[in-house]
Coordinates of C-alpha atoms in Angstrom, one line a residue:
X1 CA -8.5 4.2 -8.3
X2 CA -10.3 4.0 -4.8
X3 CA -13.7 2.8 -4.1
X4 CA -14.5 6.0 -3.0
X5 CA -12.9 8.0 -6.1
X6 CA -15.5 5.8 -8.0
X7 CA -18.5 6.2 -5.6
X8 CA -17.4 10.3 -6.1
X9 CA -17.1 10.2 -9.9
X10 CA -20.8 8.1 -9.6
X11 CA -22.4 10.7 -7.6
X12 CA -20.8 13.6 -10.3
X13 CA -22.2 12.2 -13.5
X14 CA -25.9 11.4 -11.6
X15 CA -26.2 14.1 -9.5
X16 CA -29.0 16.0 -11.7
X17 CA -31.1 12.5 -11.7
X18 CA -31.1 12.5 -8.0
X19 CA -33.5 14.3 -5.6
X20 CA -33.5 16.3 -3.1
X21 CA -32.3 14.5 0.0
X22 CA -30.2 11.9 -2.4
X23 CA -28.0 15.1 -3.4
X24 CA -27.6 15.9 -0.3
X25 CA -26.6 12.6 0.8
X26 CA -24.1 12.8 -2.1
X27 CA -22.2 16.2 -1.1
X28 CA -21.9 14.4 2.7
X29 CA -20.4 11.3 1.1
X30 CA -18.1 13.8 -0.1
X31 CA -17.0 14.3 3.7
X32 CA -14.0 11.4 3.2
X33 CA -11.9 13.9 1.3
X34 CA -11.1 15.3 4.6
X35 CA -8.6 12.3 4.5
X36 CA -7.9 11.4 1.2
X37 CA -4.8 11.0 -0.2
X38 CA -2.6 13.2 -2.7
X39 CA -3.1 10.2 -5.0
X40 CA -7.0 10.1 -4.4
X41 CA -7.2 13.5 -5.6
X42 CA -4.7 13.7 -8.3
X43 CA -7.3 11.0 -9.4
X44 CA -9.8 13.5 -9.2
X45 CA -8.6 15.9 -11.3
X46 CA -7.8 13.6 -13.7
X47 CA -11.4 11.9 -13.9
X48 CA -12.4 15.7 -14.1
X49 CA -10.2 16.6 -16.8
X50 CA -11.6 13.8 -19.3
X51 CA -15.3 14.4 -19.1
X52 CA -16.4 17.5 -20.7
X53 CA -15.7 21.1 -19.4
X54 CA -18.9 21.9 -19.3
X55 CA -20.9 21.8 -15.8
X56 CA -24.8 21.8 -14.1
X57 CA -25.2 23.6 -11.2
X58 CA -25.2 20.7 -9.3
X59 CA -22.4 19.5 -10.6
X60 CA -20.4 22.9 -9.5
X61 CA -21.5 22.4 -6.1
X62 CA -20.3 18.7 -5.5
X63 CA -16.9 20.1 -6.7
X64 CA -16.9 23.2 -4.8
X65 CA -17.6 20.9 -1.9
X66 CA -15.1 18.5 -2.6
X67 CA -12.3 21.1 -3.0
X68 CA -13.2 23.4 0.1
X69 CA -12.4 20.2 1.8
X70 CA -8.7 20.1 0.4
X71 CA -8.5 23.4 0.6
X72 CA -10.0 23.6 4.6
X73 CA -7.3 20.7 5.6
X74 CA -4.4 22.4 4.2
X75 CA -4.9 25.5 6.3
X76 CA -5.3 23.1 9.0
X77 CA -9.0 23.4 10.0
X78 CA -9.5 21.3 13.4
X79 CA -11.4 18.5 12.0
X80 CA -9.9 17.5 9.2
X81 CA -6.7 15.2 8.5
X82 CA -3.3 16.6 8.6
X83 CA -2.3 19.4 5.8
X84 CA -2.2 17.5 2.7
X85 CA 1.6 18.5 0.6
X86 CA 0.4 20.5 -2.4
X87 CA 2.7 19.0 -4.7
X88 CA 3.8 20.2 -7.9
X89 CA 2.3 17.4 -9.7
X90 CA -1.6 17.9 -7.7
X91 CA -1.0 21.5 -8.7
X92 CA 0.1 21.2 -12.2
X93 CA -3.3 18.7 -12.6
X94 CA -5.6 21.6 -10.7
X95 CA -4.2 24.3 -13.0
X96 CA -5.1 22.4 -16.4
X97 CA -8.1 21.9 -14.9
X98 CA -8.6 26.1 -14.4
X99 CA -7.6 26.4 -18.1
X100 CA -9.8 23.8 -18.8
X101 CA -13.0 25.1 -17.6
X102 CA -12.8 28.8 -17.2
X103 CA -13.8 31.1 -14.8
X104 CA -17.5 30.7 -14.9
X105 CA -17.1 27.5 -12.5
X106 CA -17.7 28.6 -9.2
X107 CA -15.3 25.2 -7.7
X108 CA -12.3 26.7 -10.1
X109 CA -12.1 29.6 -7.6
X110 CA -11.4 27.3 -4.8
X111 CA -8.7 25.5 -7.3
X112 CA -7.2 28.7 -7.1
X113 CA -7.0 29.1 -3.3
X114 CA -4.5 25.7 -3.2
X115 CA -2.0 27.8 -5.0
X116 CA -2.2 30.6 -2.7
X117 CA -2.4 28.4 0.2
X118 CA 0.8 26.4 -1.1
X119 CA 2.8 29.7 -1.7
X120 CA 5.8 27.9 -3.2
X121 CA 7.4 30.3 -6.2
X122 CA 6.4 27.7 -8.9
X123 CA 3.0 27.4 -7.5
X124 CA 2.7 31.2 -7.2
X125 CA 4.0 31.9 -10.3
X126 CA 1.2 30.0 -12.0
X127 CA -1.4 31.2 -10.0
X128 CA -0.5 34.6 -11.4
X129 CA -0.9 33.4 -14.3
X130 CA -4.3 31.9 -14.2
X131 CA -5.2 34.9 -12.2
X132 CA -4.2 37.5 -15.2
X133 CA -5.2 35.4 -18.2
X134 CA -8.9 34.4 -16.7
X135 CA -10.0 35.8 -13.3
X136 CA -12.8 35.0 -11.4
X137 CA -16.2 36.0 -12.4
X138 CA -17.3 36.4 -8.7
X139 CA -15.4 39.2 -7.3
X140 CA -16.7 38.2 -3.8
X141 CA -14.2 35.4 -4.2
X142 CA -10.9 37.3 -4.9
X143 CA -10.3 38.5 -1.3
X144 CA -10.7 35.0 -0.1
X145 CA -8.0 33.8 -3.0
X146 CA -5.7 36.5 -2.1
X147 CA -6.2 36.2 1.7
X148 CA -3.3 33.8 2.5
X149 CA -0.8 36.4 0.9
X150 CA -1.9 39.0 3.2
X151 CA -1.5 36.3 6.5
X152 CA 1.6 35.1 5.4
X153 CA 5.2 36.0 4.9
X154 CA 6.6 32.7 3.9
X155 CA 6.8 33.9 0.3
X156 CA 9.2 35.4 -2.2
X157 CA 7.9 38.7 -3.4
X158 CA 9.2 38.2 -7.2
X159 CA 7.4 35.0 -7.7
X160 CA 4.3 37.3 -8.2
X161 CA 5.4 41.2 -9.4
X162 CA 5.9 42.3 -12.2
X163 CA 3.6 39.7 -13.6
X164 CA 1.2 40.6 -11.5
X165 CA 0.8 43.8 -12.4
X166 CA -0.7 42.8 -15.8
X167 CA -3.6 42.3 -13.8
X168 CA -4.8 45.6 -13.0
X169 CA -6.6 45.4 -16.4
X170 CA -9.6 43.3 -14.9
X171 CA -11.6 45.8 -12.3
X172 CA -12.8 42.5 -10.2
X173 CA -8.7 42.2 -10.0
X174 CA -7.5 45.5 -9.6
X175 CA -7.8 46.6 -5.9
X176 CA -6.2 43.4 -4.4
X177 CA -3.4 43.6 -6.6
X178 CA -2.6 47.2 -5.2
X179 CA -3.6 46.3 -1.7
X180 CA -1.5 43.4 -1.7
X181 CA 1.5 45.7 -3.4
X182 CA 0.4 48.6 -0.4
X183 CA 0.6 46.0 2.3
X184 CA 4.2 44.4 1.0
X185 CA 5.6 47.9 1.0
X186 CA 4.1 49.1 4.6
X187 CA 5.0 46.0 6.1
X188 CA 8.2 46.2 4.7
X189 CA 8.5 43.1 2.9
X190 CA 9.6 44.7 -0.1
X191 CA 12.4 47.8 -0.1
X192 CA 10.5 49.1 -3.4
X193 CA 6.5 49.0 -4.2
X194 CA 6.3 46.5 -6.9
X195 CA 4.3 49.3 -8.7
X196 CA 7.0 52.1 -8.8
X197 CA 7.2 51.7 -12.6
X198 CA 3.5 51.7 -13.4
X199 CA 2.6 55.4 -11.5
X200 CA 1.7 56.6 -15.1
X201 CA -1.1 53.9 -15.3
X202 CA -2.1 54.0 -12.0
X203 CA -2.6 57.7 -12.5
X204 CA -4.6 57.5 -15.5
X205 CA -6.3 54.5 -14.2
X206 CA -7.1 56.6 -11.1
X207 CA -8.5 59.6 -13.4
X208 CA -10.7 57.0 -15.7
X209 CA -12.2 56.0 -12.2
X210 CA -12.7 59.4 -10.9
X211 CA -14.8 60.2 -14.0
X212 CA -17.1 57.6 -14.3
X213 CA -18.2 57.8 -10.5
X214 CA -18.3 62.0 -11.0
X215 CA -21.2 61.0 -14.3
X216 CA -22.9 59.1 -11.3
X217 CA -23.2 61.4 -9.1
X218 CA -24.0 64.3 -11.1
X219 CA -26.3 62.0 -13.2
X220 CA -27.4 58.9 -11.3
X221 CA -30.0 56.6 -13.0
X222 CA -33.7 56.7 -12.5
X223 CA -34.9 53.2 -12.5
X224 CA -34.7 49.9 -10.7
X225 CA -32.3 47.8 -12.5
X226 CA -30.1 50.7 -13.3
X227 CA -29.7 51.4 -9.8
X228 CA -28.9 48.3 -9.0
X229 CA -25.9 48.5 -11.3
X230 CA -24.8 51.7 -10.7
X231 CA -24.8 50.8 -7.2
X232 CA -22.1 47.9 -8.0
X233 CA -20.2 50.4 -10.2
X234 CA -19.8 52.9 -7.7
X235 CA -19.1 50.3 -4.9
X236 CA -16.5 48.8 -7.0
X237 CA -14.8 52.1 -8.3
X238 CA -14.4 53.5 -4.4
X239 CA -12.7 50.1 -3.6
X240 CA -10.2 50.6 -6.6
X241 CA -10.1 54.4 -6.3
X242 CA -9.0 53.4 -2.6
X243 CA -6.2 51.2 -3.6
X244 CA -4.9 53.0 -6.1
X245 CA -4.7 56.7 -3.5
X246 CA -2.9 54.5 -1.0
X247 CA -0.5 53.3 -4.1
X248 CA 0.4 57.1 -5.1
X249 CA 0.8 57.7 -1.8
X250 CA 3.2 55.2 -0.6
X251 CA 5.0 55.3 -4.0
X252 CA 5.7 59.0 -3.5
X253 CA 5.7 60.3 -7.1
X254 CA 4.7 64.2 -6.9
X255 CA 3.5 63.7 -10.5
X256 CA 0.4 61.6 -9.2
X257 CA -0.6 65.0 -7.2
X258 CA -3.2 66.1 -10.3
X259 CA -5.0 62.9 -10.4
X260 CA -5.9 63.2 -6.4
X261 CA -6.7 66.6 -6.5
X262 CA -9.5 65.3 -8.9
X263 CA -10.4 62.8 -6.6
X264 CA -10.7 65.4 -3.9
X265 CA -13.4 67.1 -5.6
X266 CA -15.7 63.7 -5.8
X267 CA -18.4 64.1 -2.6
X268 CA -17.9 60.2 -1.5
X269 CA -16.1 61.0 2.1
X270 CA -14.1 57.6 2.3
X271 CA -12.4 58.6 -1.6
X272 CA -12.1 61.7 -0.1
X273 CA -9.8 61.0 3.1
X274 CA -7.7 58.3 0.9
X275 CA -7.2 61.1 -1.5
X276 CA -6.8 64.2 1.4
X277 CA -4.4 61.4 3.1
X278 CA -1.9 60.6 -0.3
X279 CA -1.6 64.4 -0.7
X280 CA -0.9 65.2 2.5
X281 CA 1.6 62.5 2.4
X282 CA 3.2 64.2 -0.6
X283 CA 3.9 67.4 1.1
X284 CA 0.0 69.1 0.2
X285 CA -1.2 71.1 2.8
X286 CA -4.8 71.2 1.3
X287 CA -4.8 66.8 1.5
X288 CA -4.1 68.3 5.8
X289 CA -6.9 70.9 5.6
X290 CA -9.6 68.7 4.3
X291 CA -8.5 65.9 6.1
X292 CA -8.7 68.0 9.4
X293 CA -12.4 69.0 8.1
X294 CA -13.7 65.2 7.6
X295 CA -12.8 64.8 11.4
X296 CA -16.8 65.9 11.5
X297 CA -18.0 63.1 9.8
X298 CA -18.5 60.1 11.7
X299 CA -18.4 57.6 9.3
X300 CA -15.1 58.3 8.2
X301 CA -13.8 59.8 11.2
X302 CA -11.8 56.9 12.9
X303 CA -9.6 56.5 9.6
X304 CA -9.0 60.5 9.4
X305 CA -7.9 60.0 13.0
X306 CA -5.5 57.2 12.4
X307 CA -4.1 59.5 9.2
X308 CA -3.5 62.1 10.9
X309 CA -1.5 60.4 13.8
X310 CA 0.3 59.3 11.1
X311 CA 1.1 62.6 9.7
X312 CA 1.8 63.8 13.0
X313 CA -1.2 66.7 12.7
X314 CA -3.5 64.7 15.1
X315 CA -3.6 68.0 17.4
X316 CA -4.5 70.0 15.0
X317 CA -7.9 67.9 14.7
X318 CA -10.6 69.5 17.3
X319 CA -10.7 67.8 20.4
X320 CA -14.3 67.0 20.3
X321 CA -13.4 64.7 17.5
X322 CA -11.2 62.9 19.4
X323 CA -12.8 62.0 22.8
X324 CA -13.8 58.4 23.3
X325 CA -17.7 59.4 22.7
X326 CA -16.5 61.0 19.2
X327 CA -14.9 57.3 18.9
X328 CA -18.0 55.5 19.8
X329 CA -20.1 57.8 17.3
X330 CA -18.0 56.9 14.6
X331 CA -17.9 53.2 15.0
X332 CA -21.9 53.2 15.2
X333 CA -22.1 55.2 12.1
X334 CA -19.6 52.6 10.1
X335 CA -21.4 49.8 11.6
X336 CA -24.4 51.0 10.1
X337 CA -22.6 52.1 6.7
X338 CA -21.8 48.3 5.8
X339 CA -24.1 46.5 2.8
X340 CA -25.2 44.1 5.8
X341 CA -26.8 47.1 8.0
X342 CA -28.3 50.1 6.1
X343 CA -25.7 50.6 3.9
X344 CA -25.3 54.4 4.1
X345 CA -24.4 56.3 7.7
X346 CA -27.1 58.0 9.3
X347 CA -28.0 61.4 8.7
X348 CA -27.5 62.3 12.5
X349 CA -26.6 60.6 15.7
X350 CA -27.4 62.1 19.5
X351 CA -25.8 60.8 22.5
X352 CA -28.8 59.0 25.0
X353 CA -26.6 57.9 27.5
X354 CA -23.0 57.3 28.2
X355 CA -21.6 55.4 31.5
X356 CA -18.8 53.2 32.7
X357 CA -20.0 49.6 33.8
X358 CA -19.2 46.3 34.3
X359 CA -19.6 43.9 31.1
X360 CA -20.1 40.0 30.2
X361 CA -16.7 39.1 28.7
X362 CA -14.5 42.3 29.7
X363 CA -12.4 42.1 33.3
X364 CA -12.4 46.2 33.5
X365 CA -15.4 48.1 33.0
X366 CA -16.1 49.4 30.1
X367 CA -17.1 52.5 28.8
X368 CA -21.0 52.2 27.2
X369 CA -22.3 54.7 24.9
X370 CA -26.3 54.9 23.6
X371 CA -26.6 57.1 20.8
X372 CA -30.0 57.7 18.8
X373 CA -29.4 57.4 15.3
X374 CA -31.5 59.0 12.6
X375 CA -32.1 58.6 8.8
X376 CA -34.2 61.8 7.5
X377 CA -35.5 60.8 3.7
X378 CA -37.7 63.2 1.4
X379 CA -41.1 62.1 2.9
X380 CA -40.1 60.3 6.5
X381 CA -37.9 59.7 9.0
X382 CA -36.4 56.8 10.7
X383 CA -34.7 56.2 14.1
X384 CA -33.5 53.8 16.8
X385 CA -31.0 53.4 19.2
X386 CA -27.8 51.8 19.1
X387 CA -25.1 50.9 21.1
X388 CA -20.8 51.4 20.7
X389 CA -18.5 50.5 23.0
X390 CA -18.2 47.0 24.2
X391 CA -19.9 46.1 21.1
X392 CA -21.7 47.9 18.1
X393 CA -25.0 46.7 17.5
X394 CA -28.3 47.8 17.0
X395 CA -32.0 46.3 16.7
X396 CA -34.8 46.3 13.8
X397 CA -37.1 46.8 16.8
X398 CA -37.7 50.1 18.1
X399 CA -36.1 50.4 21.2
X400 CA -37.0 54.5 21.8
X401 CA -39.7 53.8 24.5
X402 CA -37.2 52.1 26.6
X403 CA -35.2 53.3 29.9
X404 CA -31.4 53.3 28.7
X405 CA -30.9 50.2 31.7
X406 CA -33.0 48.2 29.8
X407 CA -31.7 49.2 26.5
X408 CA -27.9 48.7 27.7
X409 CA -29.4 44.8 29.0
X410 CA -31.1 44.1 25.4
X411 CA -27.6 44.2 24.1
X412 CA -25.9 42.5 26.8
X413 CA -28.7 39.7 26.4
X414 CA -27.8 39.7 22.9
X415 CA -24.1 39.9 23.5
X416 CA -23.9 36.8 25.7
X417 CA -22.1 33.9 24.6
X418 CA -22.5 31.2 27.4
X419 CA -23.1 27.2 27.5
X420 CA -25.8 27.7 30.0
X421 CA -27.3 30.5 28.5
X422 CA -29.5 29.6 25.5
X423 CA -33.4 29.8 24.0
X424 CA -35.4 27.1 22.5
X425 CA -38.5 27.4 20.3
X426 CA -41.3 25.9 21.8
X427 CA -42.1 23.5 18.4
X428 CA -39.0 21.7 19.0
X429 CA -39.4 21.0 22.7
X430 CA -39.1 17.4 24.6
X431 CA -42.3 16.1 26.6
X432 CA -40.3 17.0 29.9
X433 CA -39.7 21.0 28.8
X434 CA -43.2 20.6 27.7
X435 CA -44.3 20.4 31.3
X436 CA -41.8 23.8 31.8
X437 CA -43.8 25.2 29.5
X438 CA -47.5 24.2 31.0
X439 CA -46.1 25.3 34.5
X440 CA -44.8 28.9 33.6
X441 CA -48.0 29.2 31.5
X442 CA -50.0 28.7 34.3
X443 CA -47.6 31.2 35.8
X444 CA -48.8 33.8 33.8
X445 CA -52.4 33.4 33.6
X446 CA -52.3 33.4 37.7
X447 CA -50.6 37.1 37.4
X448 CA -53.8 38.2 34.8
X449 CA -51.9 37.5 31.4
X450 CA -54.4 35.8 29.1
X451 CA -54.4 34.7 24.9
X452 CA -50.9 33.6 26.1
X453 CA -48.8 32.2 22.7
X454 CA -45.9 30.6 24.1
X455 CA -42.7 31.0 21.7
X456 CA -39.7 30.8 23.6
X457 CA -38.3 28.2 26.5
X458 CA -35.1 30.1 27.9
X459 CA -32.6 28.3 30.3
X460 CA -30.2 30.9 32.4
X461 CA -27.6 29.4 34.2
X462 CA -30.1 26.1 34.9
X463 CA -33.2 28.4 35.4
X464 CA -36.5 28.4 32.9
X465 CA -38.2 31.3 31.7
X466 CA -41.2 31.2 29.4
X467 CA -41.8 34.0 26.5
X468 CA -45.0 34.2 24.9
X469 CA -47.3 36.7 23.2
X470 CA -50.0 37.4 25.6
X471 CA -52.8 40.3 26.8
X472 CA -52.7 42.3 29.6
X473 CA -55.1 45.2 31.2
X474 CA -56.4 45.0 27.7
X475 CA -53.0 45.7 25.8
X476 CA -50.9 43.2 23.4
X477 CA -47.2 42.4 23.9
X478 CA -44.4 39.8 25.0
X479 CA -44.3 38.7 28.7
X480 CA -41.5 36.9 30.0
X481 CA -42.1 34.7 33.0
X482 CA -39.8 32.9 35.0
X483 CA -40.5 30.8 38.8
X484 CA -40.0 34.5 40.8
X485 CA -41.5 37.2 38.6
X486 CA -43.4 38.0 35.3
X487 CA -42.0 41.0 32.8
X488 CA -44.2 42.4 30.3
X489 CA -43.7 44.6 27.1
X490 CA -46.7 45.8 25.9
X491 CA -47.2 46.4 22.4
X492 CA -47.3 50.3 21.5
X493 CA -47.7 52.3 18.5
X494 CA -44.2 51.6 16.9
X495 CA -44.3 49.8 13.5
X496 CA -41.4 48.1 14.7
X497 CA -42.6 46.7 18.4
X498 CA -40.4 44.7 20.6
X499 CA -40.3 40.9 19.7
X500 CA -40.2 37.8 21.5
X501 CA -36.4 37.5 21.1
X502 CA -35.5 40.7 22.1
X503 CA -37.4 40.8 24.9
X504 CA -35.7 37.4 26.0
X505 CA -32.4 39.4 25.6
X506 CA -33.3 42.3 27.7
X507 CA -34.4 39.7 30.3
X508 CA -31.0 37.8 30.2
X509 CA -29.5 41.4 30.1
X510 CA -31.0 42.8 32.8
X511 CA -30.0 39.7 35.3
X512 CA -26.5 39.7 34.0
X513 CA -25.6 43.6 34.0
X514 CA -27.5 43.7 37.6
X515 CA -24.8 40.5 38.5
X516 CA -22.0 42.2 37.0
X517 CA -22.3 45.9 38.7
X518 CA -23.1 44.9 42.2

């Protein structure tokens, strides 16, 4: 056994004793399996396997750390060592090591990702296995394990269905079984869906699914925690209710046609195209009416648009639903729609401006859409502006006081990805930008800016430019000052003003849309 399999193994049983910085130090000794050998880790695993199944927390992460590493060089990840072979033996010790602990250890799920990123039938055919028997407890993790299956085609089909299939009794497995079945069959990779024989259960599964999330809406829960859960519930059932419309669909079984019509009736609009889609796809001419109806809603509309061109019935879709502002609308409203954003579309979206222009990054220009978005709740309401076209983005500061130019250059200034280009906080400056800092200061208080706060030191293309909180005439805000001119944003009534970073980004903005479109 290596030095450094013992140093590893030291650092595992000791971790908890150490502190802070001495458990960090331990995870980047950890660093050397980006060249270890098959043998190194076999010994691993082995080490692994006689201690006791049971882990700390700290002991989860060393190991999650340690196999991300094997797991990052086999798909080739720029600085590590070349792949390391998966072999049957380093497999066969990581699966008794899955079995061993269970799917409450959070490194097991990376365990899992070798046998997906092997691919081999014997190492697939276990992984399906370990997969049915005991899933992960994380769902967040399953797309990641299933990921290589979906990026590859370097694999036989029968090493994983049927067996697979047993697998659609665990909701956290469920939906990537039947997306991975839907992708095989419309990519072609298999001549039948590997679910053909299961359209029964997938249509009682489908009906289950459809009842539960009707209870919720009609009867959604009151208080905190049971929000929270429901939340999950319904978030999880639309994913699986999803998958399993697509699989009636492309399985083509007219006795599925009952179950979607319930789904139809359910008010989420994304179950609601998946299901209008797999009836039309049957022959339904109601799954084509209410398909052609959710053309209105943004949020959904881009996916009814790609259905329909599918079904060949895009024409029959209004033509205002299908211009490139219609487009733009859409991708706003599912940009703010993710979990990350607001998390549910707006309640309305109005156009603010709409132009061709040059942009950082693109060779043609591009066509820019501004469109002010607003949620309406019970008591309030709240807006802002956002941007689609070039990209979809849009602030927690309130940008409504602004002149669409200098809303089009806060995204730009956001957008930019450029060596020279960049922003430093002003705690973490050298004595030399220091100086930068005094000068541009002075800068300021020369053009009647005063209780300046410098916060930001911004280089553009080799030229400074100072940021700070500051007073002027009176009136708070952020003034950006460079060695030609002083900008100023003063602070008005909004309860979500203009910051020092965006204003830095409308400043960058402004100098690189003004370069671009001369």
């Amino acid at each position: 056994m290596s030095e450094d399999v013992v140093e590893l193994l030291r650092d595992l049983d000791r971790i908890a004793e150490l502190d802070i910085s001495e458990r960090e130090e331990a995870i980047r000794r950890s660093g050397w399996m980006g060249q270890a050998t098959g043998d190194d880790i076999e010994a691993i695993l082995r080490a692994v396997l006689s201690r006791p199944p049971e882990l700390n927390k700290l002991q989860d992460l060393l190991l999650t750390a340690v196999f991300r590493q094997v797991l990052a060089r086999q798909r080739g990840a720029a600085d590590q060592a070349a792949p390391l072979p998966l072999n049957d033996s380093l497999l066969a010790r990581a699966a008794d090591l899955c079995r061993y602990w269970g799917p409450q250890v959070k490194a097991r799920s990376y365990l899992l990702c070798w046998f997906t990123a092997a691919r081999n039938p014997s190492a697939l055919a276990t992984w399906t296995e370990l997969m049915v028997s005991d899933p992960p407890v994380d769902s967040d993790f399953v797309a990641a394990i299933f990921g290589p299956l979906f990026q590859h085609r370097d694999y036989d089909p029968a090493a994983l269905f049927p067996a697979l299939l047993d697998g659609l009794k665990h909701i956290s497995l469920a939906a990537a079984i039947l997306d991975l079945s839907n992708f095989m069959m419309r990519e072609r990779i298999v001549l039948q869906h590997p679910a053909a024989g299961r359209v029964q259960e997938i249509s009682l599964l489908l009906a289950g699914l459809v009842g539960r999330l009707g209870r919720l809406e009609t009867t959604p829960p009151a208080e905190g925690a049971d929000i929270e859960s429901a939340s999950r519930q319904v978030k999880e059932g639309i994913s699986l209710a999803v998958s399993l419309c697509d699989a009636l669909a492309l399985i083509g079984d007219q006795s599925a046609v009952g179950k979607l019509y319930q789904a139809l009736e359910l008010s989420h609009r994304r179950l609601r195209a998946e299901a209008a889609a797999a009836l039309a796809k049957l022959g339904e001419e109601t799954g084509e009416q209410v398909l052609i109806q959710l053309a209105e809603e943004p949020v959904i509309r881009l996916r009814v648009l790609a259905y329909a061109e599918e079904l060949g019935i895009l024409d029959r879709i209004e033509a205002q639903y299908r211009t490139e502002q219609a487009k733009a609308e859409a991708d706003l409203a599912l940009w703010l729609a993710q979990p990350s954003q607001m998390n549910l579309p707006p309640t309305r979206c109005e156009l603010v401006d709409a132009r061709q222009q040059a942009w950082p990054g693109y060779d043609d220009l591009v066509a820019c859409f501004l469109f002010r978005f607003v949620y309406a709740f019970q008591d309030s309401e709240f807006s802002n502006v956002g941007i689609a076209g070039p990209l979809t983005h849009a602030f927690a500061a309130d940008l409504a006081d602004l002149s669409p130019d200098d809303i089009y250059a806060a995204f730009a200034g956001w957008h930019v990805d450029h060596e020279d280009i960049y922003e430093l906080s002003v705690d973490s400056l050298s004595d030399a930008q220091r100086v930068e800092v005094a000068r541009l200061e002075r800068r300021l208080r020369d053009a009647g800016y005063d209780a300046i706060v410098p916060t930001i030191l911004g280089s553009f293309l080799g030229d400074k430019a100072l940021v700070a909180t500051a007073m002027y005439q009176g009136m708070p805000g952020i003034a950006v000052a460079d060695q030609l001119q002083c900008a100023w944003w003063p602070r008005r009534g909004s309860l979500r003003p203009i910051d020092a970073d965006v204003a830095y980004c409308i400043y960058k903005g402004r100098k690189l849309l003004r370069a671009f479109n001369e």
